XYZ file of C-alpha atoms in Angstrom:
529
model
C -8.773 -15.318 34.333
C -11.972 -13.271 34.729
C -15.168 -14.983 35.845
C -16.766 -14.233 32.455
C -13.898 -16.040 30.716
C -14.185 -18.997 33.056
C -17.897 -19.129 32.286
C -17.174 -19.065 28.541
C -14.641 -21.862 28.911
C -17.168 -23.927 30.858
C -19.826 -23.320 28.183
C -17.477 -24.518 25.447
C -15.911 -27.525 27.153
C -18.108 -30.091 25.365
C -18.350 -28.552 21.886
C -17.903 -30.814 18.899
C -14.735 -30.747 16.847
C -16.433 -28.947 13.943
C -19.041 -26.952 15.848
C -19.632 -23.364 14.757
C -19.561 -20.743 17.501
C -21.388 -17.440 17.136
C -20.236 -14.948 19.780
C -22.209 -11.789 20.485
C -19.763 -9.147 21.679
C -16.021 -8.701 21.129
C -15.179 -6.593 24.216
C -11.694 -5.713 22.962
C -10.979 -9.395 22.434
C -10.120 -9.974 26.086
C -11.378 -13.568 25.901
C -9.598 -14.589 22.668
C -6.867 -16.644 24.324
C -9.442 -18.442 26.452
C -11.498 -19.069 23.317
C -8.536 -20.459 21.372
C -7.843 -22.922 24.181
C -11.394 -24.285 23.839
C -11.470 -24.915 20.093
C -9.597 -27.045 17.595
C -8.547 -26.331 14.022
C -11.908 -27.491 12.633
C -14.017 -25.102 14.711
C -15.075 -21.770 13.258
C -15.872 -18.741 15.412
C -17.861 -15.737 14.201
C -17.859 -12.765 16.568
C -20.721 -10.346 15.973
C -19.836 -6.898 17.318
C -22.653 -4.395 17.945
C -20.386 -1.384 18.580
C -19.256 0.214 15.311
C -16.277 1.984 16.894
C -14.950 -1.210 18.419
C -15.485 -3.104 15.170
C -13.558 -0.480 13.189
C -10.739 -0.528 15.739
C -10.214 -4.293 15.678
C -11.312 -5.479 12.221
C -8.506 -7.210 10.369
C -6.427 -7.530 13.552
C -7.460 -11.011 14.675
C -4.578 -13.184 13.600
C -6.421 -16.492 13.475
C -7.989 -18.087 10.392
C -10.619 -19.793 12.569
C -11.975 -16.547 14.038
C -13.845 -13.812 12.152
C -15.086 -10.432 13.379
C -18.343 -9.185 11.831
C -20.266 -5.958 12.384
C -23.924 -6.266 13.370
C -24.528 -3.373 10.956
C -22.913 -5.054 7.958
C -25.384 -4.578 5.094
C -24.747 -8.183 4.054
C -25.308 -9.658 7.523
C -28.324 -11.680 6.336
C -26.237 -13.304 3.606
C -23.209 -13.833 5.869
C -25.324 -15.623 8.472
C -27.055 -17.712 5.793
C -23.618 -18.970 4.731
C -22.845 -19.868 8.351
C -26.187 -21.476 9.271
C -27.372 -23.861 6.560
C -28.810 -27.335 6.159
C -25.411 -28.909 6.905
C -24.688 -26.887 10.036
C -28.012 -25.979 11.606
C -27.720 -28.691 14.283
C -24.079 -27.863 14.851
C -23.775 -24.263 15.972
C -23.465 -22.691 19.390
C -24.491 -19.134 20.310
C -22.675 -17.401 23.162
C -23.268 -13.945 24.653
C -20.220 -12.400 26.266
C -20.780 -10.690 29.598
C -23.997 -8.628 29.469
C -23.840 -7.605 25.815
C -27.466 -8.661 25.313
C -28.488 -6.056 27.921
C -26.129 -3.277 26.837
C -27.060 -3.773 23.181
C -30.581 -5.132 23.511
C -31.835 -3.921 20.125
C -28.824 -5.365 18.295
C -29.132 -8.662 20.178
C -32.804 -8.980 19.252
C -31.852 -8.326 15.610
C -29.196 -11.060 15.679
C -31.387 -13.535 17.559
C -34.259 -12.966 15.112
C -31.981 -13.616 12.133
C -30.563 -16.778 13.697
C -34.024 -18.093 14.624
C -35.282 -17.411 11.108
C -32.371 -19.245 9.490
C -32.774 -22.167 11.875
C -36.470 -22.438 11.008
C -35.730 -22.259 7.279
C -33.203 -25.073 7.542
C -35.565 -27.146 9.652
C -38.428 -26.737 7.168
C -36.112 -27.426 4.214
C -34.788 -30.663 5.693
C -38.223 -31.793 6.815
C -39.514 -31.206 3.285
C -36.560 -33.041 1.758
C -37.091 -36.039 4.029
C -40.854 -36.164 3.474
C -40.736 -35.881 -0.302
C -37.389 -37.493 -1.198
C -38.915 -40.628 -2.774
C -41.749 -38.956 -4.688
C -39.385 -36.207 -5.855
C -36.950 -38.733 -7.321
C -39.817 -40.609 -8.987
C -41.124 -37.357 -10.459
C -37.722 -36.319 -11.785
C -37.085 -39.668 -13.462
C -40.587 -39.814 -14.943
C -40.549 -36.192 -16.107
C -37.333 -36.798 -18.033
C -39.544 -38.687 -20.491
C -41.848 -35.684 -20.891
C -39.218 -32.994 -21.373
C -38.785 -33.774 -25.069
C -42.470 -32.915 -25.528
C -42.109 -29.618 -23.674
C -40.741 -26.166 -24.371
C -37.714 -24.617 -22.684
C -38.686 -21.779 -20.352
C -35.490 -19.890 -21.153
C -36.885 -19.057 -24.596
C -39.474 -16.814 -22.907
C -37.088 -14.611 -20.928
C -38.229 -10.959 -21.122
C -40.897 -11.662 -23.767
C -43.368 -9.676 -21.671
C -41.081 -6.844 -20.659
C -42.955 -4.126 -18.738
C -46.264 -5.942 -19.163
C -48.256 -5.862 -15.894
C -48.723 -9.237 -14.240
C -51.257 -10.566 -11.746
C -50.217 -13.577 -9.665
C -53.351 -15.292 -8.370
C -52.848 -17.132 -5.076
C -55.438 -18.967 -2.991
C -55.346 -17.023 0.277
C -58.552 -15.764 1.933
C -58.350 -12.428 0.096
C -58.921 -14.145 -3.234
C -62.683 -14.200 -2.685
C -62.778 -10.402 -2.658
C -60.019 -9.979 -5.247
C -61.806 -12.321 -7.640
C -65.006 -10.296 -7.401
C -63.056 -7.211 -8.497
C -61.462 -9.123 -11.373
C -64.870 -10.339 -12.557
C -66.277 -6.808 -12.384
C -63.347 -5.566 -14.485
C -62.978 -8.398 -16.993
C -62.652 -5.919 -19.852
C -59.430 -4.594 -18.307
C -57.751 -7.955 -17.705
C -56.503 -8.331 -21.283
C -53.731 -5.876 -20.425
C -52.381 -8.217 -17.731
C -50.313 -11.386 -17.903
C -52.217 -13.587 -15.447
C -50.486 -16.435 -13.599
C -52.515 -19.103 -11.798
C -51.343 -21.766 -9.363
C -52.647 -25.273 -8.649
C -55.614 -24.087 -6.617
C -56.563 -20.986 -8.565
C -56.903 -22.191 -12.164
C -60.341 -23.683 -11.515
C -61.964 -20.646 -9.803
C -60.579 -18.346 -12.497
C -61.990 -20.473 -15.322
C -65.315 -20.881 -13.529
C -65.578 -17.092 -13.443
C -64.776 -16.688 -17.119
C -61.153 -15.602 -16.645
C -58.530 -17.517 -18.622
C -55.017 -17.098 -17.195
C -52.005 -16.940 -19.485
C -50.233 -19.783 -17.659
C -50.749 -22.148 -14.757
C -47.705 -23.068 -12.683
C -47.376 -26.295 -10.695
C -44.193 -27.318 -8.872
C -45.658 -29.432 -6.055
C -44.602 -33.117 -6.237
C -47.750 -34.519 -4.620
C -50.689 -36.270 -6.290
C -53.120 -33.740 -4.830
C -51.973 -31.254 -7.480
C -53.200 -33.673 -10.141
C -56.605 -33.795 -8.465
C -56.760 -30.005 -8.272
C -56.138 -29.563 -11.989
C -57.480 -32.713 -13.659
C -60.895 -31.242 -14.488
C -59.260 -28.384 -16.390
C -56.703 -30.238 -18.522
C -58.808 -29.306 -21.563
C -58.643 -25.549 -20.902
C -55.714 -24.938 -23.253
C -53.765 -22.944 -20.671
C -49.972 -23.498 -20.910
C -48.543 -25.385 -17.929
C -45.168 -24.381 -16.508
C -43.651 -27.189 -14.464
C -40.250 -28.142 -13.071
C -38.433 -31.459 -12.928
C -39.903 -32.181 -9.460
C -43.537 -31.472 -10.387
C -46.099 -34.246 -10.064
C -45.322 -36.623 -12.929
C -48.939 -37.719 -13.468
C -49.960 -34.114 -13.999
C -47.123 -33.466 -16.446
C -47.826 -36.704 -18.322
C -51.585 -36.221 -18.703
C -51.850 -32.456 -19.142
C -53.442 -31.712 -22.517
C -52.215 -28.161 -23.042
C -48.789 -26.830 -23.920
C -46.116 -27.691 -21.341
C -43.097 -25.531 -20.536
C -40.305 -26.801 -18.301
C -38.245 -24.680 -15.934
C -35.224 -25.919 -13.998
C -34.932 -25.933 -10.229
C -31.396 -27.309 -10.413
C -31.531 -30.971 -11.429
C -31.924 -30.315 -15.157
C -28.682 -28.337 -15.161
C -26.736 -31.576 -14.791
C -27.904 -32.622 -18.285
C -25.329 -31.815 -20.952
C -27.359 -29.602 -23.289
C -29.389 -28.029 -20.453
C -26.473 -26.847 -18.297
C -27.130 -23.224 -19.252
C -30.788 -23.231 -18.159
C -31.758 -20.520 -15.702
C -32.483 -21.981 -12.262
C -35.871 -20.806 -11.044
C -35.981 -19.611 -7.438
C -38.252 -21.261 -4.902
C -39.260 -20.410 -1.373
C -41.641 -23.065 -0.106
C -44.834 -22.416 -2.047
C -45.889 -22.115 -5.672
C -46.251 -18.347 -5.168
C -42.478 -17.975 -4.988
C -41.999 -19.793 -8.281
C -44.798 -17.739 -9.854
C -43.040 -14.568 -8.750
C -39.708 -15.633 -10.207
C -41.398 -16.634 -13.465
C -43.064 -13.211 -13.670
C -39.749 -11.478 -13.015
C -37.925 -13.564 -15.634
C -40.663 -12.860 -18.179
C -39.893 -9.175 -17.647
C -43.291 -8.282 -16.187
C -43.660 -4.959 -14.380
C -45.497 -4.206 -12.173
C -46.103 -7.565 -10.504
C -49.372 -7.649 -8.562
C -50.233 -10.149 -5.814
C -53.850 -11.157 -5.228
C -54.937 -13.769 -2.685
C -51.442 -13.631 -1.201
C -52.247 -13.311 2.498
C -49.522 -15.210 4.367
C -52.048 -15.035 7.204
C -55.438 -16.271 8.361
C -57.366 -13.253 7.141
C -60.847 -13.308 8.701
C -59.678 -16.514 10.440
C -59.633 -18.458 7.154
C -56.736 -20.443 5.743
C -57.788 -20.309 2.077
C -60.328 -18.535 -0.068
C -63.717 -20.260 -0.193
C -63.408 -20.551 -3.986
C -60.118 -22.445 -3.619
C -60.707 -24.738 -0.662
C -59.696 -28.378 -0.883
C -60.462 -31.528 1.091
C -56.889 -31.607 2.442
C -57.247 -28.227 4.168
C -57.139 -28.171 7.953
C -59.376 -25.947 10.024
C -58.154 -22.669 11.467
C -56.733 -23.191 14.960
C -56.026 -20.035 16.957
C -53.874 -21.936 19.478
C -51.293 -22.726 16.789
C -51.046 -19.130 15.577
C -48.539 -16.339 15.899
C -49.333 -12.630 15.598
C -47.844 -10.538 12.788
C -48.789 -7.208 11.199
C -51.339 -6.838 8.408
C -51.422 -4.320 5.546
C -52.737 -1.648 7.936
C -50.216 -2.301 10.699
C -52.753 -4.153 12.841
C -52.370 -7.597 14.415
C -53.349 -10.593 12.312
C -53.131 -14.332 12.897
C -50.513 -16.291 10.976
C -48.261 -19.281 11.684
C -44.547 -20.001 11.608
C -44.601 -21.627 8.169
C -46.672 -18.864 6.533
C -44.448 -16.234 8.107
C -41.393 -18.087 6.826
C -42.894 -18.110 3.321
C -43.537 -14.381 3.673
C -39.926 -13.732 4.664
C -38.718 -15.837 1.737
C -40.830 -13.802 -0.679
C -39.627 -10.546 0.861
C -36.021 -11.644 0.362
C -36.788 -12.388 -3.282
C -38.447 -8.996 -3.785
C -35.484 -7.290 -2.125
C -33.151 -9.014 -4.588
C -35.310 -8.087 -7.580
C -35.368 -4.414 -6.567
C -31.577 -4.500 -6.379
C -31.373 -6.045 -9.852
C -33.966 -3.708 -11.385
C -34.522 -0.362 -9.655
C -37.582 0.318 -11.833
C -39.560 -2.780 -10.897
C -42.715 -2.432 -8.788
C -44.518 -4.985 -6.652
C -48.076 -4.331 -5.499
C -50.024 -6.235 -2.878
C -53.763 -6.152 -3.560
C -54.445 -8.721 -0.823
C -55.795 -7.968 2.669
C -53.589 -10.204 4.796
C -50.041 -9.765 6.057
C -47.928 -6.774 5.197
C -45.339 -7.752 2.576
C -42.148 -5.703 2.567
C -41.281 -4.311 -0.890
C -44.898 -4.806 -2.037
C -46.989 -1.812 -1.029
C -50.710 -2.434 -0.632
C -52.960 -0.962 -3.295
C -56.579 -1.658 -4.131
C -56.943 -3.968 -7.116
C -59.633 -1.741 -8.631
C -57.090 1.093 -8.825
C -54.374 -1.129 -10.272
C -56.672 -2.390 -13.030
C -57.486 1.145 -14.149
C -53.960 2.339 -14.906
C -53.036 3.040 -18.518
C -50.511 0.315 -19.317
C -48.736 0.762 -22.643
C -47.047 -2.568 -23.327
C -49.112 -5.348 -24.907
C -48.586 -8.857 -23.635
C -47.186 -11.637 -25.798
C -49.131 -14.895 -25.881
C -46.510 -17.467 -24.924
C -48.697 -20.222 -26.325
C -47.557 -19.071 -29.781
C -43.779 -19.245 -29.277
C -41.080 -21.362 -27.630
C -38.006 -23.529 -28.122
C -38.234 -27.322 -28.052
C -35.922 -29.504 -25.975
C -34.049 -32.636 -26.974
C -32.429 -34.897 -24.382
C -31.454 -38.577 -24.306
C -33.523 -39.864 -21.387
C -32.217 -43.427 -21.572
C -28.622 -42.214 -21.411
C -29.368 -40.121 -18.320
C -31.025 -43.032 -16.473
C -28.084 -45.301 -17.362
C -25.671 -42.675 -16.021
C -27.546 -42.442 -12.704
C -27.622 -46.241 -12.370
C -23.923 -46.463 -13.149
C -23.109 -43.784 -10.580
C -25.052 -45.573 -7.847
C -23.701 -49.045 -8.618
C -20.105 -47.858 -8.930
C -20.453 -46.162 -5.561
C -21.787 -49.396 -4.035
C -18.739 -51.239 -5.390
C -16.444 -48.587 -3.927
C -18.272 -48.871 -0.605
C -17.610 -52.616 -0.571
C -13.889 -51.994 -1.155
C -13.857 -49.273 1.501
C -15.417 -51.566 4.091
C -12.807 -54.225 3.285
C -10.028 -51.674 3.816
C -11.481 -50.700 7.196
C -11.916 -54.339 8.224
C -8.322 -55.176 7.249
C -6.953 -52.263 9.266
C -9.091 -53.142 12.288
C -8.046 -56.787 12.069
C -4.317 -56.234 11.568
C -3.105 -52.668 10.940
C 0.074 -52.323 8.914
C 1.683 -49.681 6.747
C 0.268 -51.090 3.509
C -3.403 -51.206 4.485
C -3.212 -47.940 6.436
C -1.945 -46.266 3.256
C -5.154 -47.442 1.562
C -7.400 -45.565 4.011
C -7.306 -42.542 1.719
C -9.421 -44.550 -0.744
C -12.202 -44.686 1.861
C -12.333 -40.898 2.036
C -12.071 -40.687 -1.759
C -15.127 -42.944 -2.108
C -17.212 -40.462 -0.104
C -15.733 -37.459 -1.870
C -16.406 -38.903 -5.333
C -19.981 -39.770 -4.374
C -20.761 -36.307 -3.012
C -19.151 -34.416 -5.891
C -20.707 -36.419 -8.729
C -23.151 -34.261 -10.706
C -25.741 -37.054 -10.600
C -26.285 -36.538 -6.877
C -28.525 -33.553 -7.677
C -31.235 -36.105 -8.546
C -31.087 -37.610 -5.060
C -30.634 -34.337 -3.178
C -33.421 -35.138 -0.725
C -31.882 -38.465 0.245
C -28.418 -36.961 0.666
C -29.605 -33.997 2.754
C -31.421 -36.297 5.172
C -28.529 -38.753 5.283
C -25.940 -36.099 6.133
C -27.961 -34.863 9.108
C -28.578 -38.425 10.317
C -24.977 -39.590 9.943
C -23.589 -36.451 11.557
C -25.697 -36.998 14.667
C -24.944 -40.714 14.765
C -21.192 -40.827 14.199
C -19.449 -37.469 14.286
C -19.742 -36.306 17.888
C -16.036 -36.102 18.692
C -15.266 -33.240 21.097
C -12.836 -30.466 20.195
C -10.720 -31.480 23.173
C -10.407 -34.991 21.671
C -9.703 -33.896 18.108
C -5.891 -33.945 18.128
C -5.863 -37.443 19.574
C -8.762 -39.129 17.762
C -8.178 -37.571 14.335
C -4.823 -39.381 14.296
C -6.213 -42.628 15.701
C -6.586 -44.863 12.645
C -8.511 -47.519 14.578
C -11.072 -44.972 15.745
C -11.366 -43.553 12.220
C -11.847 -46.993 10.683
C -14.643 -47.847 13.114
C -16.404 -44.588 12.302
C -16.111 -44.915 8.542
C -17.012 -48.595 8.518
C -20.332 -47.611 10.101
C -20.625 -44.700 7.680
C -20.186 -47.058 4.722
C -22.770 -49.499 6.076
C -25.360 -46.741 6.326
C -24.449 -45.264 2.944
C -24.751 -48.710 1.365
C -28.276 -49.087 2.784
C -29.178 -45.641 1.478
C -28.031 -46.470 -2.053
C -29.978 -49.735 -2.025
C -33.091 -47.748 -1.112
C -32.442 -45.286 -3.951
C -31.717 -48.020 -6.492
C -35.103 -49.600 -5.763
C -36.653 -46.416 -7.143
C -34.254 -45.835 -10.036
C -34.437 -49.403 -11.353
C -38.185 -49.007 -11.986
C -37.278 -46.644 -14.795
């Protein structure tokens, strides 16, 4: 066995039974037998090959369902990797470089490493957000169910402003300059469908510009404070099920609800379009503009950077804002290709928006995105001065969405009862599952061992129930926690321990104890409604 293969075997000796392995370099598959000796049937291996000739020679020839060969130049590599590295696996994958492939194919390795790092960061941010906001998100969803019957269904506005130009007003540092241009050209703004976010409604109104909608998807109370002085403004509010419930309840204008997934579990709302998100309200605004049919879509105040060493426009600053700190920054490229300060989270938001714009251009080859901001370069959104954009001769006239819309009718009480029933039935099944585990541990016999399948069924039924979309934040956090706590079995131990009923019962007894505590925590919230 070659030294490189011995090194690979050493690197993989302690991998978990379900760990994902990403190999950079196939090298004619000379290490495949060594690799197979190191994994079990639950491991998955993805070999990324940078040499096109070698990929073409060996693709489809690996006779093992656990091992896949992928070309670094596959046009769907981003998507393929996103299926491999997600919120359930991001703490459970292992990257290996065979021999000196990272030196021989340095450019390809940097490409792969950058993609993996980006996906890891996305998963980390997603799970951190889920954990931080799981309680307030559930409270918002349950409260907003009461408001949906007084709102309009966003789906009734699809393509109502087809080919109408749209301006999405964000609160980045560039907004100060962009807003001056908008004020100077107020007479031209009637041609545009203007979308404001939480921070930007107030400065627009204070400068005599009334947007066509304001969009708020943030669950926190601070969004209420940002908008409360302008409830009277008669600007339609687009919100989602997770939006701050106080804001939705007290808003005086027309309210329009869009789904971000949870509403689709409700019987007569299953066909609702799910609005895309990417970490900030700007992503939702962009998807709303696209679904309305707007074209071109223009970004103002969308910096994704600390332009002029500011984190927000002066007209949109808030007491919660932190001060600019150069030591926490990264360097990215601005609209002119020069260095500009940003941070990991802003850069992640930028990448998320770029992925959305890439998708939109694939769905509609005629759509245009224009960046009138002065911060980071945004792929698929070429920079253009706002003064030029405002002076084009746009032909389509916008439709006032305040005048149209389809009402919604749901049975809120029935939905709450269903969620309660789901949680309480699961708690009862957990109790039975723990009894089965205890009986087996106390005195294993054929009869009680045969019942162990009910323990696994309890978990399966809980995870697959459509009501779990309401508690997505709790479940996401729980799965990461429980994986780290209980499921650390090595691949080398899998054949033995997966058949050891005593070991399995100990693991799943602990699992059920933790799941029971989780459901008690969730029920404390649900029972208030």
